[in-house]
Amino acid sequence: MRRVILVLVAACVFIGVAWLIYRLPGSVSATVGPYTFSAGSPVAVLTAIVVFAVLYILLRIIVVLISTPRRLRRRRAVRRRRVGDVAVTRALVALAAGDTGDARREAGRARKLLGDTAQTLLLAAEAGRLAGREDEAEVAFRKLSARPDAAFLGLRGLLRQAMERENWAEASALARQAEAAHPATVWLRQERAVLAIRTNNWVDALHLADADAPKAALAAAAAAQATNPAQGIRLARQAWKEDRTLPAAALAYAAKLRADGRESRAQTILRESWQAKPHPDIAASFMSSLRDAPSRYAAAQRLTKNTLRDVESRLVLARAALEAGKVEDARFHAAAARATGLNQRRLWLLLADIAEAESGDTEAGRLAQRDALRHSTLAEQDPIWRCSACGTSSTGWQPVCPACGKIGTLRWGAAPVSVSTALASQTAA
Ligand SMILES: [Zn+2]
């Protein structure tokens, strides 16, 4: 209904305008050179309208002709963009599904349609990695790393590749570049921590360790590595405060204090750690500054006076007493260790030495030594360092398990009893 009304209104306006033109009075004349044109006003107005309409149509045709190539290019670009986006989506789906062939094909297609954008380069690199084409991935990552807007993505990929190749020098350089491109990222911090551990850079490893990391182990290793004395003492103190039962921490702290001329403080640290958890290396360090055997025995007595119930104290006292010529004391402490049920090789070797010192080169002495040495071959192994995570044994303490790579998992304790040792012990008994 509204359309009908509009048509009627338009018709009325048209008729009104036509009527007005038709009723226009006067005439229009124009002289061009020798020619003179003359027409009535309605004809002149109509002619002007027709001329204007023709000029307008011609102008529009020219504009369309000029803009057509550009419009066609734009339309093609839109179409390429649309098809390229579809290829990007398909490549992402293939990557998520682990479909190697599709991922590489669609990533290549996306790159062809959309060019080397950050997205298409990253897709091509990841598809290459998925297909095991590390060379192909590396080329794409390098192109990415050269782009100011996506350098971090490229460096991240190159860093991952370098770490997988265990090329630690290249990985360290890439980590520094990635840090400069995008500072303080959680992922990069974790990667740098792994890198520091793999390259035995304990100062960095401690600095980059997260809150749950065993700081005592890292700080003890970092202290041993530190070249600056003040930094060494600070790191060793940190390690010792974190875990006083860790012999490496006490030993590192004592060594740094001694290097600083603070022997008394070093002995206090070693004594406190011994009381927290006795370990032969702590006793050895405690007595290391003393040269004569009687002084060493006296030092052993000072160290162990509050821990006589511990078998390590008895063993340290027995060995120091023997070296000082106090054979009866040595026998007493060894017997006290034996009374706790200790049946380790080191005890029987100590008893053999005591027997030699007691009886010398006599028949009884040789018999006692032979008996002790026979027991030593059948006894349990001495305590060793073992990884609490994977069970691998190690000759000495290390901040990281060489087998499973876990930090601070090495514990000093009894060696696992093998079946042959257990049977031998039963037979000997
Ligand atoms: Zn392990």
Short mmCIF file of N, CA and C and ligand atoms in Angstrom, two decimals, residues 387 390 401 404, ligand 1:
data_model
loop_
_atom_site.label_atom_id
_atom_site.label_comp_id
_atom_site.label_asym_id
_atom_site.label_seq_id
_atom_site.Cartn_x
_atom_site.Cartn_y
_atom_site.Cartn_z
N CYS A 387 70.21 -42.20 44.25
CA CYS A 387 69.11 -41.31 43.86
C CYS A 387 67.81 -41.84 44.45
N CYS A 390 65.34 -42.61 41.21
CA CYS A 390 65.51 -43.73 40.28
C CYS A 390 66.38 -44.85 40.83
N CYS A 401 70.99 -35.91 39.69
CA CYS A 401 71.20 -37.34 39.43
C CYS A 401 71.66 -37.51 37.98
N CYS A 404 68.67 -39.81 36.07
CA CYS A 404 67.32 -39.32 35.77
C CYS A 404 67.25 -37.80 35.67
ZN ZN B 1 67.90 -40.52 39.54
#
